[in-house]
mmCIF file of C-alpha atoms in Angstrom:
data_model
loop_
_atom_site.group_PDB
_atom_site.id
_atom_site.type_symbol
_atom_site.label_atom_id
_atom_site.label_comp_id
_atom_site.label_asym_id
_atom_site.label_seq_id
_atom_site.Cartn_x
_atom_site.Cartn_y
_atom_site.Cartn_z
ATOM 1 C CA SER A 1 5.178 -35.625 28.893
ATOM 2 C CA SER A 2 6.384 -32.039 28.904
ATOM 3 C CA ASP A 3 4.316 -28.934 29.685
ATOM 4 C CA ARG A 4 6.324 -26.923 27.198
ATOM 5 C CA ARG A 5 4.725 -25.866 23.950
ATOM 6 C CA PRO A 6 6.411 -24.835 20.707
ATOM 7 C CA ALA A 7 7.198 -21.129 20.375
ATOM 8 C CA GLU A 8 4.900 -19.068 18.193
ATOM 9 C CA ALA A 9 5.677 -15.873 16.337
ATOM 10 C CA ALA A 10 3.266 -13.971 18.595
ATOM 11 C CA ASP A 11 5.322 -14.996 21.643
ATOM 12 C CA TYR A 12 8.060 -12.525 20.786
ATOM 13 C CA ASP A 13 7.745 -8.747 20.816
ATOM 14 C CA THR A 14 9.484 -6.708 18.163
ATOM 15 C CA PRO A 15 11.365 -3.864 19.868
ATOM 16 C CA GLY A 16 9.810 -0.459 19.251
ATOM 17 C CA THR A 17 6.386 -1.680 18.161
ATOM 18 C CA PRO A 18 3.329 -1.258 20.359
ATOM 19 C CA PRO A 19 1.527 -4.446 21.342
ATOM 20 C CA PRO A 20 -1.604 -5.330 19.381
ATOM 21 C CA ARG A 21 -4.844 -4.178 20.968
ATOM 22 C CA GLU A 22 -8.021 -6.108 21.502
ATOM 23 C CA THR A 23 -10.945 -5.222 19.270
ATOM 24 C CA THR A 24 -14.612 -5.540 20.156
ATOM 25 C CA THR A 25 -14.678 -8.928 18.432
ATOM 26 C CA GLY A 26 -11.864 -10.213 20.641
ATOM 27 C CA THR A 27 -9.266 -10.384 17.883
ATOM 28 C CA THR A 28 -6.059 -8.396 17.916
ATOM 29 C CA GLN A 29 -5.501 -5.572 15.494
ATOM 30 C CA ALA A 30 -2.464 -3.458 14.666
ATOM 31 C CA PRO A 31 -2.925 0.035 16.124
ATOM 32 C CA GLY A 32 -2.518 1.918 12.859
ATOM 33 C CA PHE A 33 -4.652 -0.297 10.639
ATOM 34 C CA LEU A 34 -7.932 1.489 11.254
ATOM 35 C CA ARG A 35 -6.347 4.891 10.818
ATOM 36 C CA GLY A 36 -4.503 3.781 7.696
ATOM 37 C CA PHE A 37 -7.697 2.415 6.187
ATOM 38 C CA ALA A 38 -9.996 5.233 7.301
ATOM 39 C CA ILE A 39 -7.915 8.154 6.027
ATOM 40 C CA PRO A 40 -8.082 7.211 2.301
ATOM 41 C CA VAL A 41 -11.792 6.394 2.629
ATOM 42 C CA ILE A 42 -12.456 9.799 4.206
ATOM 43 C CA VAL A 43 -10.383 11.590 1.542
ATOM 44 C CA VAL A 44 -12.286 9.854 -1.268
ATOM 45 C CA ALA A 45 -15.621 10.659 0.420
ATOM 46 C CA LEU A 46 -14.636 14.328 0.681
ATOM 47 C CA LEU A 47 -13.589 14.402 -2.982
ATOM 48 C CA ILE A 48 -16.937 12.897 -3.996
ATOM 49 C CA ILE A 49 -18.813 15.463 -1.898
ATOM 50 C CA LEU A 50 -16.720 18.248 -3.431
ATOM 51 C CA TYR A 51 -17.545 16.937 -6.913
ATOM 52 C CA LEU A 52 -21.266 16.662 -6.196
ATOM 53 C CA GLN A 53 -21.506 20.023 -4.442
ATOM 54 C CA GLY A 54 -19.126 21.789 -6.846
ATOM 55 C CA PRO A 55 -21.733 23.712 -8.857
ATOM 56 C CA ARG A 56 -23.399 25.000 -5.682
ATOM 57 C CA LEU A 57 -20.032 25.967 -4.176
ATOM 58 C CA MET A 58 -19.070 27.842 -7.358
ATOM 59 C CA LYS A 59 -22.244 29.925 -7.077
ATOM 60 C CA THR A 60 -21.719 30.544 -3.368
ATOM 61 C CA VAL A 61 -17.980 31.316 -3.574
ATOM 62 C CA PRO A 62 -17.214 32.725 -7.054
ATOM 63 C CA GLY A 63 -13.483 32.672 -6.337
ATOM 64 C CA LEU A 64 -13.592 28.871 -6.352
ATOM 65 C CA ALA A 65 -15.143 28.710 -9.828
ATOM 66 C CA GLY A 66 -11.801 28.238 -11.611
ATOM 67 C CA PRO A 67 -10.290 25.479 -9.474
ATOM 68 C CA LEU A 68 -13.603 23.690 -8.894
ATOM 69 C CA GLY A 69 -14.485 23.899 -12.574
ATOM 70 C CA SER A 70 -11.130 22.316 -13.464
ATOM 71 C CA TYR A 71 -11.613 19.609 -10.832
ATOM 72 C CA ILE A 72 -15.104 18.790 -12.087
ATOM 73 C CA GLU A 73 -13.906 18.660 -15.706
ATOM 74 C CA THR A 74 -11.047 16.351 -14.719
ATOM 75 C CA VAL A 75 -13.379 14.014 -12.832
ATOM 76 C CA ASP A 76 -15.824 14.013 -15.750
ATOM 77 C CA GLY A 77 -12.964 13.084 -18.084
ATOM 78 C CA LEU A 78 -11.895 10.251 -15.778
ATOM 79 C CA ARG A 79 -15.483 9.016 -15.586
ATOM 80 C CA GLY A 80 -15.683 9.001 -19.395
ATOM 81 C CA TRP A 81 -12.393 7.114 -19.656
ATOM 82 C CA LEU A 82 -13.527 4.578 -17.049
ATOM 83 C CA ASP A 83 -16.818 4.089 -18.922
ATOM 84 C CA GLN A 84 -14.938 3.419 -22.153
ATOM 85 C CA GLN A 85 -12.669 0.914 -20.409
ATOM 86 C CA ALA A 86 -15.636 -0.895 -18.854
ATOM 87 C CA GLN A 87 -17.466 -1.057 -22.211
ATOM 88 C CA SER A 88 -14.346 -2.382 -23.916
ATOM 89 C CA LEU A 89 -13.937 -5.043 -21.237
ATOM 90 C CA LEU A 90 -17.579 -6.103 -21.541
ATOM 91 C CA ILE A 91 -17.279 -6.401 -25.329
ATOM 92 C CA ARG A 92 -14.181 -8.600 -24.959
ATOM 93 C CA LEU A 93 -15.868 -10.749 -22.307
ATOM 94 C CA ASP A 94 -18.951 -11.166 -24.514
ATOM 95 C CA ALA A 95 -16.725 -12.225 -27.408
ATOM 96 C CA MET A 96 -14.898 -14.725 -25.197
ATOM 97 C CA ALA A 97 -18.218 -16.113 -23.908
ATOM 98 C CA ARG A 98 -19.512 -16.541 -27.473
ATOM 99 C CA GLN A 99 -16.328 -18.352 -28.497
ATOM 100 C CA GLY A 100 -16.608 -20.638 -25.475
ATOM 101 C CA GLY A 101 -20.285 -21.295 -26.197
ATOM 102 C CA ASP A 102 -19.600 -22.077 -29.869
ATOM 103 C CA ALA A 103 -16.870 -24.568 -28.926
ATOM 104 C CA GLY A 104 -19.377 -26.600 -26.890
ATOM 105 C CA ASN A 105 -21.656 -27.163 -29.920
#
């Protein structure tokens, strides 16, 4: 019997890439994953805060009234569009469920 084991992909380092690091759970993680995931989450959180605090900011800093007003109107329009899409989807799903329920009778 041989003490050799088959090679695994993790046995070989790719030149120019840093080695994976250990996480608190003991698993390895690519170094940029957390940063790459956290940045969009932080940006979205900041945009939500800006939307929610927009009216107060416009009163505090009148010079921001134009851009913030446009941003808030754009977000409101996107929310309306998303609501319409969700309602349309629910109507189609209800219709499909009714057709499936009628076929069983």
